[in-house]
C-alpha atoms as a PDB file:
ATOM      1  CA  MET A   1      -2.374 -29.998  29.846  1.00  0.00           C
ATOM      2  CA  PRO A   2      -5.573 -27.976  29.299  1.00  0.00           C
ATOM      3  CA  GLY A   3      -5.077 -24.866  27.217  1.00  0.00           C
ATOM      4  CA  ARG A   4      -1.832 -26.120  25.718  1.00  0.00           C
ATOM      5  CA  CYS A   5      -1.596 -26.694  21.974  1.00  0.00           C
ATOM      6  CA  SER A   6       0.269 -29.762  20.759  1.00  0.00           C
ATOM      7  CA  PRO A   7       2.414 -29.565  17.580  1.00  0.00           C
ATOM      8  CA  ARG A   8      -0.212 -31.671  15.834  1.00  0.00           C
ATOM      9  CA  SER A   9      -3.100 -29.336  16.731  1.00  0.00           C
ATOM     10  CA  ARG A  10      -1.081 -26.266  15.686  1.00  0.00           C
ATOM     11  CA  SER A  11      -0.374 -27.949  12.361  1.00  0.00           C
ATOM     12  CA  THR A  12      -4.065 -28.758  11.938  1.00  0.00           C
ATOM     13  CA  THR A  13      -4.962 -25.138  12.651  1.00  0.00           C
ATOM     14  CA  ALA A  14      -2.400 -23.905  10.119  1.00  0.00           C
ATOM     15  CA  ALA A  15      -3.711 -26.331   7.509  1.00  0.00           C
ATOM     16  CA  SER A  16      -7.270 -25.172   8.171  1.00  0.00           C
ATOM     17  CA  GLU A  17      -6.222 -21.545   7.731  1.00  0.00           C
ATOM     18  CA  ALA A  18      -4.368 -22.362   4.511  1.00  0.00           C
ATOM     19  CA  ARG A  19      -7.498 -23.970   3.039  1.00  0.00           C
ATOM     20  CA  MET A  20      -9.495 -20.801   3.670  1.00  0.00           C
ATOM     21  CA  GLU A  21     -11.144 -19.414   0.527  1.00  0.00           C
ATOM     22  CA  VAL A  22      -9.626 -15.969  -0.073  1.00  0.00           C
ATOM     23  CA  GLY A  23     -10.502 -13.480  -2.795  1.00  0.00           C
ATOM     24  CA  PHE A  24      -8.257 -10.735  -4.149  1.00  0.00           C
ATOM     25  CA  ILE A  25      -9.385  -7.854  -6.364  1.00  0.00           C
ATOM     26  CA  GLY A  26      -6.801  -5.628  -8.044  1.00  0.00           C
ATOM     27  CA  LEU A  27      -3.607  -7.225  -9.317  1.00  0.00           C
ATOM     28  CA  GLY A  28      -1.402  -4.198  -9.860  1.00  0.00           C
ATOM     29  CA  LYS A  29       2.059  -3.402  -8.504  1.00  0.00           C
ATOM     30  CA  MET A  30       1.002  -4.324  -4.966  1.00  0.00           C
ATOM     31  CA  GLY A  31      -1.913  -6.698  -5.459  1.00  0.00           C
ATOM     32  CA  ARG A  32      -0.071  -9.123  -7.674  1.00  0.00           C
ATOM     33  CA  PRO A  33       2.869  -9.878  -5.335  1.00  0.00           C
ATOM     34  CA  MET A  34       0.499  -9.931  -2.352  1.00  0.00           C
ATOM     35  CA  SER A  35      -1.603 -12.530  -4.182  1.00  0.00           C
ATOM     36  CA  GLU A  36       1.495 -14.563  -4.984  1.00  0.00           C
ATOM     37  CA  ARG A  37       2.339 -14.619  -1.275  1.00  0.00           C
ATOM     38  CA  LEU A  38      -1.171 -15.881  -0.496  1.00  0.00           C
ATOM     39  CA  LEU A  39      -0.752 -18.694  -3.016  1.00  0.00           C
ATOM     40  CA  ALA A  40       2.647 -19.591  -1.570  1.00  0.00           C
ATOM     41  CA  ALA A  41       1.059 -19.755   1.897  1.00  0.00           C
ATOM     42  CA  GLY A  42      -1.420 -22.335   0.623  1.00  0.00           C
ATOM     43  CA  PHE A  43      -4.646 -20.345   0.607  1.00  0.00           C
ATOM     44  CA  ALA A  44      -7.345 -21.220  -1.936  1.00  0.00           C
ATOM     45  CA  LEU A  45      -7.161 -17.985  -3.915  1.00  0.00           C
ATOM     46  CA  HIS A  46      -9.737 -16.438  -6.245  1.00  0.00           C
ATOM     47  CA  VAL A  47      -8.623 -13.370  -8.216  1.00  0.00           C
ATOM     48  CA  HIS A  48     -10.207 -10.635 -10.297  1.00  0.00           C
ATOM     49  CA  ASN A  49      -8.624  -7.798 -12.245  1.00  0.00           C
ATOM     50  CA  ARG A  50      -9.832  -5.621 -15.096  1.00  0.00           C
ATOM     51  CA  ALA A  51      -6.749  -6.434 -17.182  1.00  0.00           C
ATOM     52  CA  ARG A  52      -6.800 -10.176 -17.796  1.00  0.00           C
ATOM     53  CA  GLY A  53      -3.038 -10.761 -18.147  1.00  0.00           C
ATOM     54  CA  ALA A  54      -2.291 -10.671 -14.420  1.00  0.00           C
ATOM     55  CA  VAL A  55      -5.228 -13.005 -13.751  1.00  0.00           C
ATOM     56  CA  ASP A  56      -3.944 -15.557 -16.272  1.00  0.00           C
ATOM     57  CA  ASP A  57      -0.466 -15.484 -14.731  1.00  0.00           C
ATOM     58  CA  LEU A  58      -1.858 -16.205 -11.263  1.00  0.00           C
ATOM     59  CA  VAL A  59      -4.187 -18.909 -12.575  1.00  0.00           C
ATOM     60  CA  ALA A  60      -1.094 -20.612 -13.996  1.00  0.00           C
ATOM     61  CA  LYS A  61       0.292 -20.615 -10.439  1.00  0.00           C
ATOM     62  CA  GLY A  62      -2.835 -22.139  -8.916  1.00  0.00           C
ATOM     63  CA  ALA A  63      -5.368 -19.344  -8.422  1.00  0.00           C
ATOM     64  CA  LYS A  64      -8.933 -19.457  -9.726  1.00  0.00           C
ATOM     65  CA  ALA A  65     -10.222 -16.643 -11.947  1.00  0.00           C
ATOM     66  CA  ALA A  66     -13.402 -14.712 -11.190  1.00  0.00           C
ATOM     67  CA  ASN A  67     -15.182 -12.653 -13.826  1.00  0.00           C
ATOM     68  CA  SER A  68     -16.422  -9.949 -11.456  1.00  0.00           C
ATOM     69  CA  PRO A  69     -16.142  -8.644  -7.885  1.00  0.00           C
ATOM     70  CA  ARG A  70     -19.540 -10.215  -7.235  1.00  0.00           C
ATOM     71  CA  GLU A  71     -18.126 -13.662  -8.088  1.00  0.00           C
ATOM     72  CA  ILE A  72     -15.331 -13.086  -5.596  1.00  0.00           C
ATOM     73  CA  ALA A  73     -17.894 -12.221  -2.905  1.00  0.00           C
ATOM     74  CA  GLU A  74     -19.885 -15.355  -3.698  1.00  0.00           C
ATOM     75  CA  ARG A  75     -16.852 -17.645  -3.359  1.00  0.00           C
ATOM     76  CA  ALA A  76     -14.580 -16.269  -0.642  1.00  0.00           C
ATOM     77  CA  GLU A  77     -14.643 -16.137   3.143  1.00  0.00           C
ATOM     78  CA  ILE A  78     -12.145 -13.279   3.257  1.00  0.00           C
ATOM     79  CA  VAL A  79     -11.948 -10.736   0.433  1.00  0.00           C
ATOM     80  CA  LEU A  80      -9.033  -8.350  -0.077  1.00  0.00           C
ATOM     81  CA  SER A  81      -8.632  -5.484  -2.508  1.00  0.00           C
ATOM     82  CA  ALA A  82      -5.744  -3.287  -3.635  1.00  0.00           C
ATOM     83  CA  LEU A  83      -7.158  -0.698  -6.015  1.00  0.00           C
ATOM     84  CA  PRO A  84      -5.583   2.414  -7.562  1.00  0.00           C
ATOM     85  CA  THR A  85      -8.219   5.098  -6.932  1.00  0.00           C
ATOM     86  CA  PRO A  86     -11.019   5.971  -4.505  1.00  0.00           C
ATOM     87  CA  GLN A  87     -13.446   5.784  -7.429  1.00  0.00           C
ATOM     88  CA  SER A  88     -12.505   2.169  -8.138  1.00  0.00           C
ATOM     89  CA  VAL A  89     -12.876   1.277  -4.442  1.00  0.00           C
ATOM     90  CA  ASP A  90     -16.324   2.890  -4.369  1.00  0.00           C
ATOM     91  CA  GLU A  91     -17.456   0.987  -7.470  1.00  0.00           C
ATOM     92  CA  VAL A  92     -16.027  -2.379  -6.446  1.00  0.00           C
ATOM     93  CA  TYR A  93     -17.443  -2.279  -2.919  1.00  0.00           C
ATOM     94  CA  GLY A  94     -20.856  -1.395  -4.287  1.00  0.00           C
ATOM     95  CA  GLU A  95     -20.708  -4.659  -6.259  1.00  0.00           C
ATOM     96  CA  LEU A  96     -19.281  -6.631  -3.354  1.00  0.00           C
ATOM     97  CA  ALA A  97     -21.953  -5.437  -0.935  1.00  0.00           C
ATOM     98  CA  ALA A  98     -24.673  -6.750  -3.237  1.00  0.00           C
ATOM     99  CA  ALA A  99     -23.386 -10.313  -2.724  1.00  0.00           C
ATOM    100  CA  ALA A 100     -21.912 -10.030   0.783  1.00  0.00           C
ATOM    101  CA  ARG A 101     -23.097 -12.405   3.501  1.00  0.00           C
ATOM    102  CA  LYS A 102     -22.871 -12.871   7.231  1.00  0.00           C
ATOM    103  CA  GLY A 103     -19.498 -14.014   8.542  1.00  0.00           C
ATOM    104  CA  GLN A 104     -17.369 -12.657   5.703  1.00  0.00           C
ATOM    105  CA  VAL A 105     -14.497 -10.245   6.256  1.00  0.00           C
ATOM    106  CA  TYR A 106     -13.561  -7.662   3.626  1.00  0.00           C
ATOM    107  CA  ALA A 107     -10.202  -5.894   3.860  1.00  0.00           C
ATOM    108  CA  ASP A 108      -9.328  -2.977   1.600  1.00  0.00           C
ATOM    109  CA  CYS A 109      -5.578  -2.470   1.250  1.00  0.00           C
ATOM    110  CA  SER A 110      -5.965   0.621  -0.959  1.00  0.00           C
ATOM    111  CA  THR A 111      -5.169   4.129   0.284  1.00  0.00           C
ATOM    112  CA  VAL A 112      -8.419   6.122   0.383  1.00  0.00           C
ATOM    113  CA  SER A 113     -10.224   8.624   2.593  1.00  0.00           C
ATOM    114  CA  LEU A 114     -11.496   7.758   6.051  1.00  0.00           C
ATOM    115  CA  GLN A 115     -14.995   8.675   4.888  1.00  0.00           C
ATOM    116  CA  LEU A 116     -14.901   6.160   2.026  1.00  0.00           C
ATOM    117  CA  SER A 117     -13.668   3.391   4.332  1.00  0.00           C
ATOM    118  CA  ARG A 118     -16.519   4.107   6.744  1.00  0.00           C
ATOM    119  CA  ARG A 119     -19.020   4.076   3.888  1.00  0.00           C
ATOM    120  CA  CYS A 120     -17.752   0.664   2.747  1.00  0.00           C
ATOM    121  CA  ALA A 121     -18.027  -0.605   6.329  1.00  0.00           C
ATOM    122  CA  ASP A 122     -21.618   0.628   6.591  1.00  0.00           C
ATOM    123  CA  LEU A 123     -22.597  -1.071   3.315  1.00  0.00           C
ATOM    124  CA  LEU A 124     -21.177  -4.408   4.413  1.00  0.00           C
ATOM    125  CA  ARG A 125     -22.473  -4.191   7.978  1.00  0.00           C
ATOM    126  CA  LYS A 126     -26.023  -4.142   6.620  1.00  0.00           C
ATOM    127  CA  LYS A 127     -25.349  -7.589   5.133  1.00  0.00           C
ATOM    128  CA  GLY A 128     -23.763  -8.970   8.299  1.00  0.00           C
ATOM    129  CA  ALA A 129     -20.223  -8.804   6.895  1.00  0.00           C
ATOM    130  CA  ALA A 130     -17.246  -7.056   8.498  1.00  0.00           C
ATOM    131  CA  PHE A 131     -14.950  -4.496   6.873  1.00  0.00           C
ATOM    132  CA  LEU A 132     -11.343  -3.645   7.672  1.00  0.00           C
ATOM    133  CA  ASP A 133      -9.433  -0.738   6.197  1.00  0.00           C
ATOM    134  CA  ALA A 134      -5.988  -2.285   5.852  1.00  0.00           C
ATOM    135  CA  PRO A 135      -3.641  -0.064   3.821  1.00  0.00           C
ATOM    136  CA  VAL A 136      -0.076  -1.280   3.478  1.00  0.00           C
ATOM    137  CA  SER A 137       3.393   0.226   3.289  1.00  0.00           C
ATOM    138  CA  GLY A 138       6.637  -1.245   2.006  1.00  0.00           C
ATOM    139  CA  GLY A 139       6.216  -1.123  -1.757  1.00  0.00           C
ATOM    140  CA  PRO A 140       6.295  -3.977  -4.262  1.00  0.00           C
ATOM    141  CA  GLY A 141       9.575  -5.235  -2.798  1.00  0.00           C
ATOM    142  CA  GLY A 142       8.017  -5.553   0.638  1.00  0.00           C
ATOM    143  CA  ALA A 143       5.034  -7.357  -0.858  1.00  0.00           C
ATOM    144  CA  GLN A 144       7.315  -9.846  -2.623  1.00  0.00           C
ATOM    145  CA  ALA A 145       9.323 -10.444   0.553  1.00  0.00           C
ATOM    146  CA  GLY A 146       6.267 -10.682   2.807  1.00  0.00           C
ATOM    147  CA  THR A 147       7.474  -7.803   4.989  1.00  0.00           C
ATOM    148  CA  LEU A 148       4.740  -5.209   4.464  1.00  0.00           C
ATOM    149  CA  THR A 149       3.436  -3.037   7.263  1.00  0.00           C
ATOM    150  CA  VAL A 150      -0.345  -3.475   7.478  1.00  0.00           C
ATOM    151  CA  MET A 151      -2.269  -0.679   9.221  1.00  0.00           C
ATOM    152  CA  VAL A 152      -5.724  -1.951  10.140  1.00  0.00           C
ATOM    153  CA  GLY A 153      -8.888  -0.206  11.258  1.00  0.00           C
ATOM    154  CA  GLY A 154     -11.986  -2.097  12.353  1.00  0.00           C
ATOM    155  CA  ASP A 155     -13.385  -4.711  14.700  1.00  0.00           C
ATOM    156  CA  GLN A 156     -11.068  -6.846  16.849  1.00  0.00           C
ATOM    157  CA  ALA A 157     -12.827 -10.114  15.973  1.00  0.00           C
ATOM    158  CA  ALA A 158     -12.687  -9.381  12.236  1.00  0.00           C
ATOM    159  CA  PHE A 159      -9.013  -8.452  12.576  1.00  0.00           C
ATOM    160  CA  GLU A 160      -8.203 -11.746  14.290  1.00  0.00           C
ATOM    161  CA  HIS A 161     -10.120 -13.669  11.621  1.00  0.00           C
ATOM    162  CA  ALA A 162      -8.126 -11.975   8.853  1.00  0.00           C
ATOM    163  CA  LEU A 163      -4.766 -12.062  10.648  1.00  0.00           C
ATOM    164  CA  PRO A 164      -3.532 -15.354   9.094  1.00  0.00           C
ATOM    165  CA  VAL A 165      -4.183 -13.835   5.668  1.00  0.00           C
ATOM    166  CA  PHE A 166      -2.339 -10.620   6.508  1.00  0.00           C
ATOM    167  CA  ARG A 167       0.614 -12.661   7.767  1.00  0.00           C
ATOM    168  CA  ALA A 168       1.107 -14.118   4.291  1.00  0.00           C
ATOM    169  CA  PHE A 169       2.381 -10.750   3.029  1.00  0.00           C
ATOM    170  CA  GLY A 170       2.882  -8.651   6.151  1.00  0.00           C
ATOM    171  CA  LYS A 171       5.437  -8.531   8.950  1.00  0.00           C
ATOM    172  CA  ASN A 172       4.313  -5.490  10.937  1.00  0.00           C
ATOM    173  CA  ILE A 173       0.557  -5.911  11.342  1.00  0.00           C
ATOM    174  CA  ARG A 174      -1.255  -3.565  13.720  1.00  0.00           C
ATOM    175  CA  LEU A 175      -4.877  -2.965  14.638  1.00  0.00           C
ATOM    176  CA  CYS A 176      -4.785   0.825  14.914  1.00  0.00           C
ATOM    177  CA  GLY A 177      -8.345   1.393  16.140  1.00  0.00           C
ATOM    178  CA  PRO A 178     -11.907   1.475  14.761  1.00  0.00           C
ATOM    179  CA  THR A 179     -12.884   1.803  11.110  1.00  0.00           C
ATOM    180  CA  GLY A 180     -10.805   4.528   9.451  1.00  0.00           C
ATOM    181  CA  ALA A 181      -7.903   4.285  11.900  1.00  0.00           C
ATOM    182  CA  GLY A 182      -5.788   2.291   9.457  1.00  0.00           C
ATOM    183  CA  GLN A 183      -6.285   4.937   6.784  1.00  0.00           C
ATOM    184  CA  ALA A 184      -5.470   7.704   9.266  1.00  0.00           C
ATOM    185  CA  VAL A 185      -2.108   6.123  10.088  1.00  0.00           C
ATOM    186  CA  LYS A 186      -1.416   5.437   6.397  1.00  0.00           C
ATOM    187  CA  LEU A 187      -2.105   9.058   5.448  1.00  0.00           C
ATOM    188  CA  VAL A 188       0.298  10.246   8.157  1.00  0.00           C
ATOM    189  CA  ASN A 189       2.869   7.895   6.629  1.00  0.00           C
ATOM    190  CA  GLN A 190       2.210   9.187   3.116  1.00  0.00           C
ATOM    191  CA  LEU A 191       2.489  12.798   4.242  1.00  0.00           C
ATOM    192  CA  LEU A 192       5.961  12.022   5.567  1.00  0.00           C
ATOM    193  CA  VAL A 193       6.858  10.057   2.422  1.00  0.00           C
ATOM    194  CA  GLY A 194       5.978  13.069   0.272  1.00  0.00           C
ATOM    195  CA  VAL A 195       7.724  15.623   2.476  1.00  0.00           C
ATOM    196  CA  HIS A 196      10.822  13.450   2.956  1.00  0.00           C
ATOM    197  CA  THR A 197      11.086  12.704  -0.769  1.00  0.00           C
ATOM    198  CA  ALA A 198      11.083  16.424  -1.522  1.00  0.00           C
ATOM    199  CA  ALA A 199      13.478  17.230   1.338  1.00  0.00           C
ATOM    200  CA  ILE A 200      15.941  14.495   0.339  1.00  0.00           C
ATOM    201  CA  ALA A 201      15.916  15.656  -3.280  1.00  0.00           C
ATOM    202  CA  GLU A 202      16.645  19.218  -2.181  1.00  0.00           C
ATOM    203  CA  ALA A 203      19.387  18.143   0.234  1.00  0.00           C
ATOM    204  CA  ALA A 204      21.030  15.826  -2.313  1.00  0.00           C
ATOM    205  CA  VAL A 205      21.228  18.571  -4.935  1.00  0.00           C
ATOM    206  CA  PHE A 206      22.505  21.030  -2.318  1.00  0.00           C
ATOM    207  CA  GLY A 207      25.272  18.582  -1.411  1.00  0.00           C
ATOM    208  CA  ALA A 208      26.134  17.907  -5.062  1.00  0.00           C
ATOM    209  CA  ARG A 209      26.389  21.647  -5.776  1.00  0.00           C
ATOM    210  CA  LEU A 210      28.825  21.981  -2.863  1.00  0.00           C
ATOM    211  CA  GLY A 211      30.935  19.160  -4.281  1.00  0.00           C
ATOM    212  CA  ALA A 212      29.985  16.440  -1.784  1.00  0.00           C
ATOM    213  CA  ASP A 213      30.175  12.878  -3.103  1.00  0.00           C
ATOM    214  CA  PRO A 214      26.552  11.601  -3.026  1.00  0.00           C
ATOM    215  CA  GLN A 215      27.648   8.074  -2.095  1.00  0.00           C
ATOM    216  CA  ILE A 216      29.548   9.431   0.901  1.00  0.00           C
ATOM    217  CA  VAL A 217      26.553  11.593   1.827  1.00  0.00           C
ATOM    218  CA  LEU A 218      24.374   8.467   1.763  1.00  0.00           C
ATOM    219  CA  GLU A 219      26.784   6.437   3.900  1.00  0.00           C
ATOM    220  CA  VAL A 220      27.404   9.176   6.476  1.00  0.00           C
ATOM    221  CA  LEU A 221      23.771  10.225   6.850  1.00  0.00           C
ATOM    222  CA  GLY A 222      22.788   6.585   7.220  1.00  0.00           C
ATOM    223  CA  THR A 223      24.204   6.763  10.760  1.00  0.00           C
ATOM    224  CA  SER A 224      23.265  10.396  11.434  1.00  0.00           C
ATOM    225  CA  PHE A 225      20.140  12.205  12.614  1.00  0.00           C
ATOM    226  CA  GLY A 226      19.501  13.452   9.086  1.00  0.00           C
ATOM    227  CA  GLY A 227      19.053   9.954   7.707  1.00  0.00           C
ATOM    228  CA  SER A 228      15.680   8.333   7.071  1.00  0.00           C
ATOM    229  CA  THR A 229      14.039   5.359   5.412  1.00  0.00           C
ATOM    230  CA  MET A 230      13.204   7.536   2.411  1.00  0.00           C
ATOM    231  CA  MET A 231      16.808   8.702   2.145  1.00  0.00           C
ATOM    232  CA  THR A 232      17.966   5.072   2.115  1.00  0.00           C
ATOM    233  CA  ARG A 233      15.381   4.346  -0.570  1.00  0.00           C
ATOM    234  CA  ASN A 234      15.817   7.395  -2.806  1.00  0.00           C
ATOM    235  CA  MET A 235      19.508   8.326  -2.720  1.00  0.00           C
ATOM    236  CA  PRO A 236      20.668   5.165  -4.538  1.00  0.00           C
ATOM    237  CA  ARG A 237      18.077   5.944  -7.220  1.00  0.00           C
ATOM    238  CA  PHE A 238      19.409   9.503  -7.544  1.00  0.00           C
ATOM    239  CA  ILE A 239      22.933   8.145  -7.929  1.00  0.00           C
ATOM    240  CA  SER A 240      22.113   5.372 -10.418  1.00  0.00           C
ATOM    241  CA  ARG A 241      19.450   7.438 -12.264  1.00  0.00           C
ATOM    242  CA  ASP A 242      17.044   4.535 -11.824  1.00  0.00           C
ATOM    243  CA  PHE A 243      13.555   6.015 -11.936  1.00  0.00           C
ATOM    244  CA  LYS A 244      11.652   2.884 -12.930  1.00  0.00           C
ATOM    245  CA  PRO A 245       8.301   3.226 -11.170  1.00  0.00           C
ATOM    246  CA  ALA A 246       8.145   1.255  -7.929  1.00  0.00           C
ATOM    247  CA  THR A 247       5.966   4.081  -6.580  1.00  0.00           C
ATOM    248  CA  PRO A 248       4.953   6.396  -9.438  1.00  0.00           C
ATOM    249  CA  VAL A 249       4.800  10.159  -8.920  1.00  0.00           C
ATOM    250  CA  LYS A 250       1.118  10.265  -9.855  1.00  0.00           C
ATOM    251  CA  LEU A 251       0.246   7.605  -7.265  1.00  0.00           C
ATOM    252  CA  LEU A 252       1.822   9.548  -4.417  1.00  0.00           C
ATOM    253  CA  LEU A 253       0.235  12.733  -5.754  1.00  0.00           C
ATOM    254  CA  LYS A 254      -3.143  11.006  -5.396  1.00  0.00           C
ATOM    255  CA  ASP A 255      -2.318  10.298  -1.746  1.00  0.00           C
ATOM    256  CA  LEU A 256      -1.172  13.878  -1.154  1.00  0.00           C
ATOM    257  CA  GLY A 257      -4.500  15.059  -2.550  1.00  0.00           C
ATOM    258  CA  LEU A 258      -6.338  12.836  -0.054  1.00  0.00           C
ATOM    259  CA  ILE A 259      -4.146  14.204   2.728  1.00  0.00           C
ATOM    260  CA  HIS A 260      -4.896  17.782   1.641  1.00  0.00           C
ATOM    261  CA  ASP A 261      -8.649  17.115   1.764  1.00  0.00           C
ATOM    262  CA  GLU A 262      -8.509  15.377   5.149  1.00  0.00           C
ATOM    263  CA  ALA A 263      -6.386  18.185   6.615  1.00  0.00           C
ATOM    264  CA  LYS A 264      -8.786  20.815   5.307  1.00  0.00           C
ATOM    265  CA  GLY A 265     -11.726  18.995   6.885  1.00  0.00           C
ATOM    266  CA  ALA A 266      -9.843  18.684  10.181  1.00  0.00           C
ATOM    267  CA  ASN A 267      -8.683  22.327  10.076  1.00  0.00           C
ATOM    268  CA  VAL A 268      -4.999  21.359  10.195  1.00  0.00           C
ATOM    269  CA  PRO A 269      -2.543  23.547   8.232  1.00  0.00           C
ATOM    270  CA  LEU A 270      -0.073  21.476   6.200  1.00  0.00           C
ATOM    271  CA  LEU A 271       2.652  23.918   5.209  1.00  0.00           C
ATOM    272  CA  LEU A 272       5.345  21.386   4.322  1.00  0.00           C
ATOM    273  CA  GLY A 273       2.775  19.022   2.857  1.00  0.00           C
ATOM    274  CA  SER A 274       1.497  21.741   0.544  1.00  0.00           C
ATOM    275  CA  VAL A 275       5.010  22.455  -0.744  1.00  0.00           C
ATOM    276  CA  ALA A 276       5.598  18.747  -1.369  1.00  0.00           C
ATOM    277  CA  GLU A 277       2.263  18.423  -3.175  1.00  0.00           C
ATOM    278  CA  GLN A 278       3.152  21.389  -5.403  1.00  0.00           C
ATOM    279  CA  ARG A 279       6.468  19.802  -6.354  1.00  0.00           C
ATOM    280  CA  PHE A 280       4.760  16.524  -7.234  1.00  0.00           C
ATOM    281  CA  LEU A 281       2.283  18.470  -9.365  1.00  0.00           C
ATOM    282  CA  GLU A 282       5.210  20.118 -11.150  1.00  0.00           C
ATOM    283  CA  ALA A 283       6.801  16.717 -11.782  1.00  0.00           C
ATOM    284  CA  VAL A 284       3.587  15.455 -13.380  1.00  0.00           C
ATOM    285  CA  GLY A 285       3.402  18.641 -15.462  1.00  0.00           C
ATOM    286  CA  ARG A 286       6.910  17.948 -16.777  1.00  0.00           C
ATOM    287  CA  GLY A 287       5.990  14.455 -17.889  1.00  0.00           C
ATOM    288  CA  HIS A 288       7.337  12.478 -14.916  1.00  0.00           C
ATOM    289  CA  GLY A 289       3.987  11.169 -13.636  1.00  0.00           C
ATOM    290  CA  ASP A 290       4.670   7.531 -14.521  1.00  0.00           C
ATOM    291  CA  GLU A 291       8.243   7.519 -13.185  1.00  0.00           C
ATOM    292  CA  ASP A 292       9.266   6.670  -9.634  1.00  0.00           C
ATOM    293  CA  MET A 293       8.815   9.402  -7.047  1.00  0.00           C
ATOM    294  CA  ALA A 294      12.612   9.644  -6.717  1.00  0.00           C
ATOM    295  CA  VAL A 295      12.541  11.462 -10.075  1.00  0.00           C
ATOM    296  CA  LEU A 296      11.505  14.547  -8.094  1.00  0.00           C
ATOM    297  CA  VAL A 297      15.241  15.229  -7.742  1.00  0.00           C
ATOM    298  CA  ARG A 298      15.293  16.390 -11.367  1.00  0.00           C
ATOM    299  CA  LEU A 299      13.288  19.504 -10.476  1.00  0.00           C
ATOM    300  CA  TRP A 300      16.052  20.673  -8.143  1.00  0.00           C
ATOM    301  CA  GLU A 301      18.809  19.519 -10.482  1.00  0.00           C
ATOM    302  CA  GLU A 302      17.412  21.595 -13.342  1.00  0.00           C
ATOM    303  CA  ALA A 303      17.080  24.656 -11.122  1.00  0.00           C
ATOM    304  CA  ALA A 304      20.605  24.295  -9.690  1.00  0.00           C
ATOM    305  CA  GLY A 305      22.332  23.261 -12.913  1.00  0.00           C
ATOM    306  CA  THR A 306      23.851  20.134 -11.409  1.00  0.00           C
ATOM    307  CA  THR A 307      23.187  16.396 -11.252  1.00  0.00           C
ATOM    308  CA  VAL A 308      23.339  13.977  -8.340  1.00  0.00           C
ATOM    309  CA  GLY A 309      25.269  10.865  -9.336  1.00  0.00           C
ATOM    310  CA  GLY A 310      25.548   9.526 -12.895  1.00  0.00           C
ATOM    311  CA  HIS A 311      24.610  11.265 -16.109  1.00  0.00           C
END
């Protein structure tokens, strides 16, 4: 029947997508597992990273190394990036734009300002290429499992072109609006992550000081209005004292700084956000910047003279 897709034609389409040349720049805590998912999905993957070790590991799994962002732009049809700072995004996209060409799609999965995303889009548009801001949420574990949330801003056609690539590492993939809309949604998410992390730390120490068993608190609140995704994430870390950095304090502090600047420009008071940002600043000042954000609980523990969970 016309318009129907046979199993064979669907398979051919999938194979064609898998052979797509994809570039990935930035192989850190998120970029590396995202790249591994792309390899597992069968994409022809080209990778670049300042530190060579992660590149070599992915080459051993089938990726091809590129010596610069420009090389990635010259080889790939779709280029993704996951970079740690706005400065690195600015620098890398300056290089990419120099070699960009018509028909390419660039998707930045970093968390940056709306203004920077729009600037990247403008640079690439002049070369006939499309840009998507595509920040992700779900942490390294979500990247490994292929269950990330991908918040996309940009053109519908570019989004549909990149969708098979996003599906390699994402489960919840949403076009949120025009350029910058993905970053807007991500910053709302990060504001809540920061505020909830601080609130959960405070509540956990309050409960511990009153003699409540933290494991029971976790189990009961898991089915109560006071529960949240961040509680489910952080409370077990409080209890086990596991502060290995899945999401380091200094990384979330960077995001809270972006949120502060965006809110100031939009004339939106962020009272709770400002308190959370101050607590993250204190944690960095006490030497916890490279530990997981759950380590924030120690600020309240020290003030209250008690500990949540183990010692």
